[in-house]
Coordinates of C-alpha atoms in Angstrom, one line a residue:
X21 CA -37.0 -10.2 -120.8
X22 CA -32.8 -9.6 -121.0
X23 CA -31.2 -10.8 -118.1
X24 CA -29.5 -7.9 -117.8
X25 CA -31.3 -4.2 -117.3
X26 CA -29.1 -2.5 -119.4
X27 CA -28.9 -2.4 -123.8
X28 CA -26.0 -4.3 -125.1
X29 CA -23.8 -2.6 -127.8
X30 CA -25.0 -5.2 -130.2
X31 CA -28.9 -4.7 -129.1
X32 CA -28.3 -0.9 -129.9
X33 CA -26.7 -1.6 -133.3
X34 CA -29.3 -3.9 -134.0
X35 CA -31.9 -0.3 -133.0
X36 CA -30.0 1.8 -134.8
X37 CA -32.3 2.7 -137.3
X38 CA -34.7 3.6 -135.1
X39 CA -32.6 5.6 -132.9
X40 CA -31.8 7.4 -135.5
X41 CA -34.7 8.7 -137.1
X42 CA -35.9 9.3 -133.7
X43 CA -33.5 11.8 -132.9
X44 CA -33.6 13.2 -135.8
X45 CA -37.4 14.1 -135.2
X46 CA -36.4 15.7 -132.4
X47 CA -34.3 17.5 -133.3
X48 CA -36.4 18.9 -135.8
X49 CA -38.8 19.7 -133.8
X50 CA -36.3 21.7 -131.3
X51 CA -35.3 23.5 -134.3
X52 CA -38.6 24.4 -135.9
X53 CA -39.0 27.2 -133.6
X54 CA -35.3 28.5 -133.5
X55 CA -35.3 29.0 -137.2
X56 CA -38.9 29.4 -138.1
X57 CA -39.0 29.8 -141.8
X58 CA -42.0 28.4 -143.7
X59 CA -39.9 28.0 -146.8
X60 CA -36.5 26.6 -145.2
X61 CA -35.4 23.6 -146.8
X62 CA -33.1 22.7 -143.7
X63 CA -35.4 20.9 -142.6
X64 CA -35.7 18.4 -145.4
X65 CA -32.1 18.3 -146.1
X66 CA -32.3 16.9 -142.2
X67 CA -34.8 14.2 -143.4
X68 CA -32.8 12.9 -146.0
X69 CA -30.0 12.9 -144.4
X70 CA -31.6 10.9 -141.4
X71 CA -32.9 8.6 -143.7
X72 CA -29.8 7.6 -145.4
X73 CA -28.3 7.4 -142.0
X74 CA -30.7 5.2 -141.3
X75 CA -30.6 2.7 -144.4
X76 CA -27.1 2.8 -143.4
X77 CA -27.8 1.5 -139.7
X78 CA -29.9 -0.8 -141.3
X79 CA -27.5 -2.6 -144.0
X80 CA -25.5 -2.9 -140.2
X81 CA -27.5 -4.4 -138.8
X82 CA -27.8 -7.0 -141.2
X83 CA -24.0 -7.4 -140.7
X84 CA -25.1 -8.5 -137.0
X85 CA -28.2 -10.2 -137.5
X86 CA -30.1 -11.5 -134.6
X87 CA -32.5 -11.3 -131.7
X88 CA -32.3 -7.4 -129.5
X89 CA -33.6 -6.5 -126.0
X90 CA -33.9 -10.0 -125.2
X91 CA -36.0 -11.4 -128.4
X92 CA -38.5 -8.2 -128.2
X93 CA -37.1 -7.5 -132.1
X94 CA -35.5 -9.4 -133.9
X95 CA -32.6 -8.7 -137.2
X96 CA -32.9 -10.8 -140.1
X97 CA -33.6 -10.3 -143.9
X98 CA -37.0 -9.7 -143.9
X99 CA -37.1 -7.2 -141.4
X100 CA -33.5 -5.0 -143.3
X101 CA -35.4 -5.6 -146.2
X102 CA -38.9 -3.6 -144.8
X103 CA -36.7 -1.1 -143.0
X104 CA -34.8 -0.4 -145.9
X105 CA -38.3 -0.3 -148.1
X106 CA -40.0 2.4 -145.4
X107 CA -37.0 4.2 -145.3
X108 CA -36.9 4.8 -148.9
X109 CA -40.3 5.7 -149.0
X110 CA -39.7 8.2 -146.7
X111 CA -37.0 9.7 -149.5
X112 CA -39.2 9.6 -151.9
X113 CA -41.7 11.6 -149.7
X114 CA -39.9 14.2 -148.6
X115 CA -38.2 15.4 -152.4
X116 CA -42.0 16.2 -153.7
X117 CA -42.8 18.0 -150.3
X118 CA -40.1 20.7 -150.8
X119 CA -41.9 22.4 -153.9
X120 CA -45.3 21.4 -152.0
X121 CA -45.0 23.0 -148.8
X122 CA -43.7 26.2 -149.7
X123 CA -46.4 26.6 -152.3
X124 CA -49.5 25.6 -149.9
X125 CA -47.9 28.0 -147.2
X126 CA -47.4 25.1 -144.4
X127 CA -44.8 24.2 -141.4
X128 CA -42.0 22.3 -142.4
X129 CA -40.0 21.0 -139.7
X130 CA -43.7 19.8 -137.8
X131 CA -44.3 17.7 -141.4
X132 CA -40.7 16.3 -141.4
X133 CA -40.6 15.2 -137.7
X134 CA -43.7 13.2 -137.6
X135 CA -42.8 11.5 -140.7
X136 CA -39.2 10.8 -139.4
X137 CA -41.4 9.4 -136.0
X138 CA -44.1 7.6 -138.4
X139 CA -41.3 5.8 -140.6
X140 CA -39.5 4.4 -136.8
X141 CA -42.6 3.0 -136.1
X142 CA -42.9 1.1 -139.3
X143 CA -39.0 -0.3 -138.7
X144 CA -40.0 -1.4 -135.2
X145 CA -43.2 -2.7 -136.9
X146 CA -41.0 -5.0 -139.1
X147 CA -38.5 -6.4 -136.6
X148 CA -40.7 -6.8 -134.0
X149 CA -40.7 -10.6 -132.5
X150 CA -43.7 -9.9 -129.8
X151 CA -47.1 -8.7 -130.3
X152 CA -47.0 -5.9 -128.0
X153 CA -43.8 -4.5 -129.6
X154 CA -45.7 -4.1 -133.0
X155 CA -48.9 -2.9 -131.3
X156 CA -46.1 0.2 -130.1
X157 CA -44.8 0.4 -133.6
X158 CA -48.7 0.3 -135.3
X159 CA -49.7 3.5 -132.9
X160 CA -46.2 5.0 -133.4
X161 CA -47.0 5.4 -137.4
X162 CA -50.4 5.5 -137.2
X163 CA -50.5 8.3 -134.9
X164 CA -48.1 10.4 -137.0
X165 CA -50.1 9.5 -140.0
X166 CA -53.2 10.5 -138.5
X167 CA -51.7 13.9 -138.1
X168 CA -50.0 14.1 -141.4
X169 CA -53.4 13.6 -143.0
X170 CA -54.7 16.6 -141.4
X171 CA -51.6 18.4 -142.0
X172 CA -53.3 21.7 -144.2
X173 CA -55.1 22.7 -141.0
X174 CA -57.4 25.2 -143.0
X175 CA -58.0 22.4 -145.5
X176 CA -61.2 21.1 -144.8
X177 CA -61.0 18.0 -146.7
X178 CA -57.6 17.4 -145.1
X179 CA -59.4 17.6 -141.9
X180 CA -62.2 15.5 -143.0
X181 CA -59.2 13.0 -143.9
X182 CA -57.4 13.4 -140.8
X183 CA -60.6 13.0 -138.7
X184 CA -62.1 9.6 -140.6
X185 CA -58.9 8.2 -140.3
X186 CA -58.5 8.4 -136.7
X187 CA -61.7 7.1 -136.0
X188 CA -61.9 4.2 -138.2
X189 CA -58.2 3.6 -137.4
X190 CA -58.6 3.5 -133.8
X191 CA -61.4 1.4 -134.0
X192 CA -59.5 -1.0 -136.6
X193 CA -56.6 -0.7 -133.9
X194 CA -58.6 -2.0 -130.5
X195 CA -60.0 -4.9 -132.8
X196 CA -55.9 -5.9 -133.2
X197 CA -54.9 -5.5 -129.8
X198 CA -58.4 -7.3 -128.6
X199 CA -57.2 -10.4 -130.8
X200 CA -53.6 -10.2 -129.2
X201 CA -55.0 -10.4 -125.5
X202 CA -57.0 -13.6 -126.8
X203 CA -54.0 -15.2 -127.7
X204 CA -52.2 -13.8 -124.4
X205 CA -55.2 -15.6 -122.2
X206 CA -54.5 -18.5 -124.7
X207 CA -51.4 -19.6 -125.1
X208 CA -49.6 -17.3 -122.0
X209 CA -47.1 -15.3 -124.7
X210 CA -46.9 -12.9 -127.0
X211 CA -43.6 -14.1 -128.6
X212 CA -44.6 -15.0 -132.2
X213 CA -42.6 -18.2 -132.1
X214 CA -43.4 -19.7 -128.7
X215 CA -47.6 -18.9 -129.3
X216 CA -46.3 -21.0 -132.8
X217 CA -45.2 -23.8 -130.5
X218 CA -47.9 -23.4 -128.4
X219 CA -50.5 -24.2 -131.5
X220 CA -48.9 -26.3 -132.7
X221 CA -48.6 -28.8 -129.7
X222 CA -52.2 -28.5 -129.8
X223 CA -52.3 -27.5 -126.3
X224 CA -55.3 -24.8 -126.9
X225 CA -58.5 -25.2 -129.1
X226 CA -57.5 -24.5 -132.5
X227 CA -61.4 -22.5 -132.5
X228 CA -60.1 -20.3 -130.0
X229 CA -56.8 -19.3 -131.5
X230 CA -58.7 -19.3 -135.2
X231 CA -61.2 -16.6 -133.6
X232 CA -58.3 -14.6 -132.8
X233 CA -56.5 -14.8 -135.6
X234 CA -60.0 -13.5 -137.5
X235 CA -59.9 -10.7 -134.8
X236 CA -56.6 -9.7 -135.7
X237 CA -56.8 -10.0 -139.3
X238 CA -59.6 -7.1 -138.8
X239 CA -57.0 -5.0 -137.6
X240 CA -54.5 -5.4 -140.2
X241 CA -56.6 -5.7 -143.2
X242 CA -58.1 -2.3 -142.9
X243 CA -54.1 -1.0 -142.1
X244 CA -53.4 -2.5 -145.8
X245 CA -56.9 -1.4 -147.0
X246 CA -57.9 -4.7 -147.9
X247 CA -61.6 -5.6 -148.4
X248 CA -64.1 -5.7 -146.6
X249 CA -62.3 -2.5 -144.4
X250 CA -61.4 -0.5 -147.5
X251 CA -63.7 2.0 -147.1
X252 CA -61.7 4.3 -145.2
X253 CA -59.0 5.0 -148.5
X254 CA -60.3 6.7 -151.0
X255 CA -61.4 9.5 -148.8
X256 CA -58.4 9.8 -147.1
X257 CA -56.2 10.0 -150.0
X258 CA -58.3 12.7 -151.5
X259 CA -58.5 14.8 -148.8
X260 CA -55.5 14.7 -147.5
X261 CA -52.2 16.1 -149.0
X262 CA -50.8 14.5 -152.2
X263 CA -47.2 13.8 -150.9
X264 CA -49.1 12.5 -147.5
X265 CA -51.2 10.5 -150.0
X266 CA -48.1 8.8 -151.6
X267 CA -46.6 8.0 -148.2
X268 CA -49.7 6.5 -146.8
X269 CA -50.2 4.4 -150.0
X270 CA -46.7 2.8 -149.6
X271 CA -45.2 3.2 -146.1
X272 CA -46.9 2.1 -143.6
X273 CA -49.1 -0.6 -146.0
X274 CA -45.3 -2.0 -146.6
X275 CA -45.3 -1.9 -143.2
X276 CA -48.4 -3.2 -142.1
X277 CA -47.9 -6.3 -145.2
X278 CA -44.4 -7.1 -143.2
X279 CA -46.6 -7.8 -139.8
X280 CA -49.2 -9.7 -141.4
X281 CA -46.9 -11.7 -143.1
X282 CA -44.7 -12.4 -140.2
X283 CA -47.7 -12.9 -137.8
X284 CA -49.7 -15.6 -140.3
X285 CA -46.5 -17.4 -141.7
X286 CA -45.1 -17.8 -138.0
X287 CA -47.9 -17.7 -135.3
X288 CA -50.6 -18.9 -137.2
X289 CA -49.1 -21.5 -140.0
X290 CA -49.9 -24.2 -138.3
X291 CA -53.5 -22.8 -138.2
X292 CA -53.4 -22.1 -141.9
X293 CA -56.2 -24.1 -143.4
X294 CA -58.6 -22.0 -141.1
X295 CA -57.4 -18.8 -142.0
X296 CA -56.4 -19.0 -145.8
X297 CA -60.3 -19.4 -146.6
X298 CA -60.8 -15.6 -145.0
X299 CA -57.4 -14.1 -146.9
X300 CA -58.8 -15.6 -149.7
X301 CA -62.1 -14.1 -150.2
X302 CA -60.0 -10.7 -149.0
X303 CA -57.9 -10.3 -151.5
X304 CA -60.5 -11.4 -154.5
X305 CA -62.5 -9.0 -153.0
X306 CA -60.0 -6.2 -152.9
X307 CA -59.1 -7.0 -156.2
X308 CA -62.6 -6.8 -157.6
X309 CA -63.5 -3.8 -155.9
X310 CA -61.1 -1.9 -156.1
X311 CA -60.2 -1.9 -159.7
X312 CA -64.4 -1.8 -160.7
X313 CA -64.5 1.6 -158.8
X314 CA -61.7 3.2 -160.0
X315 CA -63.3 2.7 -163.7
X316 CA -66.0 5.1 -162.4
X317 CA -63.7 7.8 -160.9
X318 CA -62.7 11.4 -162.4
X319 CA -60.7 12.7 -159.4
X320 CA -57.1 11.0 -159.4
X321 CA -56.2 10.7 -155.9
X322 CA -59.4 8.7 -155.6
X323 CA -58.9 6.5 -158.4
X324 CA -55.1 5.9 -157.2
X325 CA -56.8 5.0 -153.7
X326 CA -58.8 2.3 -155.4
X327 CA -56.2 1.4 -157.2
X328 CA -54.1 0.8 -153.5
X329 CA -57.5 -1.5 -152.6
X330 CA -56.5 -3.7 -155.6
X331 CA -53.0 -4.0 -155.4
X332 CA -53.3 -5.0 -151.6
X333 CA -55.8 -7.9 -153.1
X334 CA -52.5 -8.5 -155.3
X335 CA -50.4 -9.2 -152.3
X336 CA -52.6 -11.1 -150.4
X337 CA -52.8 -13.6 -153.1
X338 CA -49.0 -13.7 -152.0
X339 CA -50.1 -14.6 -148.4
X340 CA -52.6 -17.1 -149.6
X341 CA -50.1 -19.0 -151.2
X342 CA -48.9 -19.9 -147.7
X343 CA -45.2 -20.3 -149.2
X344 CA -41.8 -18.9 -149.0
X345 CA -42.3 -18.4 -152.5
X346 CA -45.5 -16.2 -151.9
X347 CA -43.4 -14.1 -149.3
X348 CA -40.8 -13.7 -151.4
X349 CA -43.1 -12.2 -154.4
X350 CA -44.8 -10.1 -151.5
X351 CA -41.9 -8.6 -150.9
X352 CA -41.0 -8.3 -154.1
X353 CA -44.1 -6.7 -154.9
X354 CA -44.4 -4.4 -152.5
X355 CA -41.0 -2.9 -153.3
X356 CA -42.2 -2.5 -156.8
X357 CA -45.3 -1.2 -156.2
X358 CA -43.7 1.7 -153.5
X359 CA -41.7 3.1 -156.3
X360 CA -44.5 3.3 -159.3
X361 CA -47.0 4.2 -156.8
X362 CA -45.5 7.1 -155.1
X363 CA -43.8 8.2 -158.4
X364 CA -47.6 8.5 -159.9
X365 CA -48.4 10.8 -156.7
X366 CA -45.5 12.9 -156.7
X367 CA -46.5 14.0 -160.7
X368 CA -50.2 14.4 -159.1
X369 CA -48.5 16.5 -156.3
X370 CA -47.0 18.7 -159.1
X371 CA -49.9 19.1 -161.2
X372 CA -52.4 19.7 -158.5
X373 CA -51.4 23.6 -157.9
X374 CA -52.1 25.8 -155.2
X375 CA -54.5 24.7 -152.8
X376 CA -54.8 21.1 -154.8
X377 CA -57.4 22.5 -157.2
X378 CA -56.2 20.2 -160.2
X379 CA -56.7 16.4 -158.8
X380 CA -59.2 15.9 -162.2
X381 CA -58.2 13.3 -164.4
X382 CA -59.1 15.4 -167.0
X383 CA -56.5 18.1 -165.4
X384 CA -53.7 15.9 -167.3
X385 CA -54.7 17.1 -170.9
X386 CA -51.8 17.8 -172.8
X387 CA -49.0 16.8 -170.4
X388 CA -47.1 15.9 -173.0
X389 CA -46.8 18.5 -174.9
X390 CA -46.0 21.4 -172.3
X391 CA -43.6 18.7 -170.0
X392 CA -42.9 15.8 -172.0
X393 CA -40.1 14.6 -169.3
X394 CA -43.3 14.3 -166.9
X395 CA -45.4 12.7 -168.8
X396 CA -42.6 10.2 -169.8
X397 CA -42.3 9.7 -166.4
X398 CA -45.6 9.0 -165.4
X399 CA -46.2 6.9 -168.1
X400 CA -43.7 4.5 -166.5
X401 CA -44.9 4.2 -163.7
X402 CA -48.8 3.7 -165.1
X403 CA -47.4 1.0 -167.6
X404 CA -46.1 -0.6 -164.2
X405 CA -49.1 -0.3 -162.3
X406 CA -50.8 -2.7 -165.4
X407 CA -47.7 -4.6 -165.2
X408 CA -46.2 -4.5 -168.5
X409 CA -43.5 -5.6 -169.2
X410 CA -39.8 -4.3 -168.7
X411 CA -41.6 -3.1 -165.3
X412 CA -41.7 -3.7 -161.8
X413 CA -45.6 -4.5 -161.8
X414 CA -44.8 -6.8 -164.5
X415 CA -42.4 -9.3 -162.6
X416 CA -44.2 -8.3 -159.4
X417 CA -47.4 -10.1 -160.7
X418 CA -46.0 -13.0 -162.3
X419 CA -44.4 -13.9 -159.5
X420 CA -47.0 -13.5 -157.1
X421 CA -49.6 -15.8 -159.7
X422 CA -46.7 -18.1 -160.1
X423 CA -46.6 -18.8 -156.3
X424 CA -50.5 -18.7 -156.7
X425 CA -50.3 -21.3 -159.0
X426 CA -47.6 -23.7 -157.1
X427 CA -50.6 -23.4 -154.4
X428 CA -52.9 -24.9 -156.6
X429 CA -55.3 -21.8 -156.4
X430 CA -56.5 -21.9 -159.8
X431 CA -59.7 -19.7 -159.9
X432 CA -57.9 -16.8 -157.7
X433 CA -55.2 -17.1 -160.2
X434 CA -57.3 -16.4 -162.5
X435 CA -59.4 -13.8 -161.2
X436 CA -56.7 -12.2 -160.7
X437 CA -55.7 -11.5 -164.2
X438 CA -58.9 -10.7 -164.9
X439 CA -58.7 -8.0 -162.9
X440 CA -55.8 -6.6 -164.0
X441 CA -57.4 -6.4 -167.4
X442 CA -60.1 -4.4 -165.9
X443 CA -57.3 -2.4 -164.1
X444 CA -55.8 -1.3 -167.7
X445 CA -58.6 0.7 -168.8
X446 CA -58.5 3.3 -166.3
X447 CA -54.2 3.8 -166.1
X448 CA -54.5 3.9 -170.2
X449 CA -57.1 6.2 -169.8
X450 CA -54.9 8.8 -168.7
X451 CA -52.0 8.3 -170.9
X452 CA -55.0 9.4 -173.4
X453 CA -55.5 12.3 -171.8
X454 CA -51.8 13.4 -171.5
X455 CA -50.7 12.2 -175.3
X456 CA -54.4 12.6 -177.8
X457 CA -55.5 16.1 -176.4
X458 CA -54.9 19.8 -176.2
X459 CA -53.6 21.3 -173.2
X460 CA -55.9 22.0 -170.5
X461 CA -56.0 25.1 -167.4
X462 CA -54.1 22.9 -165.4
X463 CA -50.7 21.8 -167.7
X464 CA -50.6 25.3 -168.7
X465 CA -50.0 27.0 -165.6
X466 CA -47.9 24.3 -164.3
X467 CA -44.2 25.4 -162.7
X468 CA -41.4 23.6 -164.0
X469 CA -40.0 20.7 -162.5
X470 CA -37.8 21.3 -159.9
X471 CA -34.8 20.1 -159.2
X472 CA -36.2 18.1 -156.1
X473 CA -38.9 17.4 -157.7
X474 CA -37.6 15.9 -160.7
X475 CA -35.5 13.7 -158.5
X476 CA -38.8 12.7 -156.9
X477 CA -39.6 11.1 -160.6
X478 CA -36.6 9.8 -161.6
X479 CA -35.4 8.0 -158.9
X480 CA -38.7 6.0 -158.8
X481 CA -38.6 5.4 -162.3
X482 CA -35.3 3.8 -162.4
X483 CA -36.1 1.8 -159.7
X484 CA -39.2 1.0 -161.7
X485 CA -37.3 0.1 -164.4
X486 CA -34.5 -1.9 -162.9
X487 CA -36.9 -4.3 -160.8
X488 CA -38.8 -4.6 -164.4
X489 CA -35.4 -5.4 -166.2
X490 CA -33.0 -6.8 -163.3
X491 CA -35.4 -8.4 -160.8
X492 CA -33.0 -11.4 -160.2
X493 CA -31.2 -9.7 -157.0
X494 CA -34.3 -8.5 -155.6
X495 CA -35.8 -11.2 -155.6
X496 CA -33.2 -13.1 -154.6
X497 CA -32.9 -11.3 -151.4
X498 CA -35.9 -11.6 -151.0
X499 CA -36.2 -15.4 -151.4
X500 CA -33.3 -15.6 -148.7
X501 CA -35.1 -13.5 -146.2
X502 CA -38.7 -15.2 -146.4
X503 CA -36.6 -18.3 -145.5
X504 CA -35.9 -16.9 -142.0
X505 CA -39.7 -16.0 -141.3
X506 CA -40.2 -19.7 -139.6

């Protein structure tokens, strides 16, 4: 703990992203009832503006890197470059959820304060240095989410969502915090890089600390949706709402990657040849199952939920590698994979209509003829998802097998691409749909864009397209920051 009782300027700069966006919600939520109007887009204009403010606090504390509140958090690169990530997640959530909101009749300053309060949780969550801080942080997004899922209260699949995801959550969450107290009673901390020093002085049976380790990957594999706990995903993302769906897809599974990665590469490296054997079967699991069950899905949000499955599988290939390289394509990844991703969902978000009646893949007949700007759009962002070329998913994947291969894991490697061979079927599939056929119900009484919206679909396709063209300085970045994991 800090000698002294009281925050030092530098600790609070170090905060400020949090303590920013945490004021923000509350203000928002002090002003929901003052101005109550359904269709007031104060409230988002809030959200943004919180947000920026708090990429802003975030690129300053970068400036000031270092340890806060007495090593409970700590400031490096990795964690300004999750902050930053969430953040713009966040961004990209709230343009779509203009158009969205007024047209299914729901709250907005309730939806844009728990966000605000979910996205500070995922920044503590990535610059936390102590297992109990990102337990806080896990229940600080997770609770939000929870209630974001279940946001259209008269929606019963959003309260089917809303209600599956607590539970399962909760559960998932109680198997994490079981394997921290484990390694409390083990090693007497919770600082990740004094229980580090603690295994690796070999002071505590290494069966012991593998055992919690196991526990604890329980807990953060179903937060990422990996396999064997992916069950949880596909419902969730169909039944709750489509801008909901993007953030859950990106946000706090960024998140959740940042804690696994910064819990396994610093507690439990020295530990690594017991654990790698589990993250291995993981993520060729995710990958397999997730891309074989979205071949057999019509509705969208659920074959975009599967996809998420096999995409995690992706990363954790990353994490297998047990490398700064591996990190560094994580990261890389993920960033990649938050802008395609939610892009795809924000076009599904526009599509879907009143009361989300058009999730259908067949719903996307004719796109291109009635809105060819959309379909041009979402066809970036699918040619990413397969990871062609002059994309994010494309550099995202070679440099995640790449570190795969350094690692000598051959076979995974190869499963891998496999797997994203299967994965093309399904993404091309809907480019047929949008470019080789007539337009259906859905495309023809579609609104045009608007102007929040179509930001929602450019900005992620630039970024799409300047990670796929320019990946050198994020990667770079990157590189630098997985360096200061150890």
């Amino acid at each position: 703990m800090p000698d002294s009782p009281y925050a030092s300027a530098l600790d609070i700069a170090r905060f400020l992203p949090e303590i920013i966006l945490t004021i923000a919600g509350t203000l928002l939520m002090v002003l929901d009832p003052v101005i109550h109007k359904r269709s007031s887009s104060l409230f988002g204009h809030i959200s943004i503006l919180a947000l920026l403010a708090g990429i802003g606090g975030a690129l300053y504390g970068y400036d000031h890197q270092g340890a806060a509140f007495g090593g409970l958090l700590v400031v490096d690169g990795f964690a300004t470059f999750f902050r930053i990530l969430v953040m713009v997640v966040g961004i990209l959530t709230v343009l779509p959820s203009y158009r969205f909101l007024q047209r299914q009749n729901g709250e907005t300053g309730e939806f844009h304060a728990l966000l605000l309060f979910s996205i500070a949780g995922q920044c503590i969550m990535a610059s936390a240095n102590e297992l109990i801080v990102i337990f806080i942080g896990l229940e600080i997004s997770s609770i939000a989410s929870y209630v974001l899922a279940g946001y259209l209260r008269d929606d019963k699949r959003a309260n089917e969502a809303a209600l599956k995801y607590f539970l399962l959550g909760s559960f998932a969450t109680a198997f994490f915090l079981y394997g921290v107290a484990m390694i409390y009673g083990a090693t007497g901390t919770i600082n990740l890089t004094k229980v580090r020093d603690v295994v690796m002085g070999q002071t505590v049976s290494p069966i012991f600390i593998g055992v919690a380790a196991a526990i604890m990957f329980v807990g953060l594999a179903f937060k990422v949706s990996a396999s064997p706990f992916q069950i949880w995903a596909p419902d969730v993302y169909q039944g709750a709402p489509t801008p909901v769906s993007a953030f859950l897809s990106a946000g706090p599974k960024a998140a959740a990657f940042a804690v696994f990665l910064r819990i396994f590469m610093t507690a439990f490296e020295p530990i690594a040849a017991a654990w790698m054997p589990l993250v291995w079967t993981s993520a060729l699991l995710s990958m397999t199952i997730g891309n074989f069950a979205a071949l057999l899905q019509t509705n969208i949000k659920r074959m975009l939920a599967y996809s998420s499955i096999a995409h995690a599988g992706y990363v954790m290939v990353a994490l297998t590698a047990q490398s700064d390289i591996g990190t560094a394509a994580a990261m890389f990844y993920l960033a990649g994979y938050a802008f395609m991703n939610v892009g795809a969902f924000a076009v599904v978000s526009h599509l879907s209509g009143r009361g989300e009646k058009y999730q259908s893949i067949e719903d996307f007949k004719g796109l291109a003829q009635k809105q060819p700007m959309t379909a041009a759009m979402l066809t970036i962002f699918l040619l990413s998802l397969i990871g062609v070329p002059l994309t994010g998913g494309f550099f995202g994947k070679f440099y995640i097998f790449k570190a795969a291969l350094e690692s000598h894991l051959v076979w995974l490697t190869v499963l891998g691409l496999l797997n994203s061979a299967v994965a093309a079927y399904y993404y091309l599939r809907i480019l047929v749909m949008m470019y080789m056929h007539e337009p259906g119900e859905a495309v023809i009484e579609a609104e045009p864009l608007s102007p929040s919206l179509g930001l929602a679909l450019i900005l992620p396709a630039l970024g799409t397209l300047f990670l796929g063209i320019f990946p050198g300085w994020v990667l770079d970045f990157a590189g630098k920051s997985s360096n200061l994991i150890k």
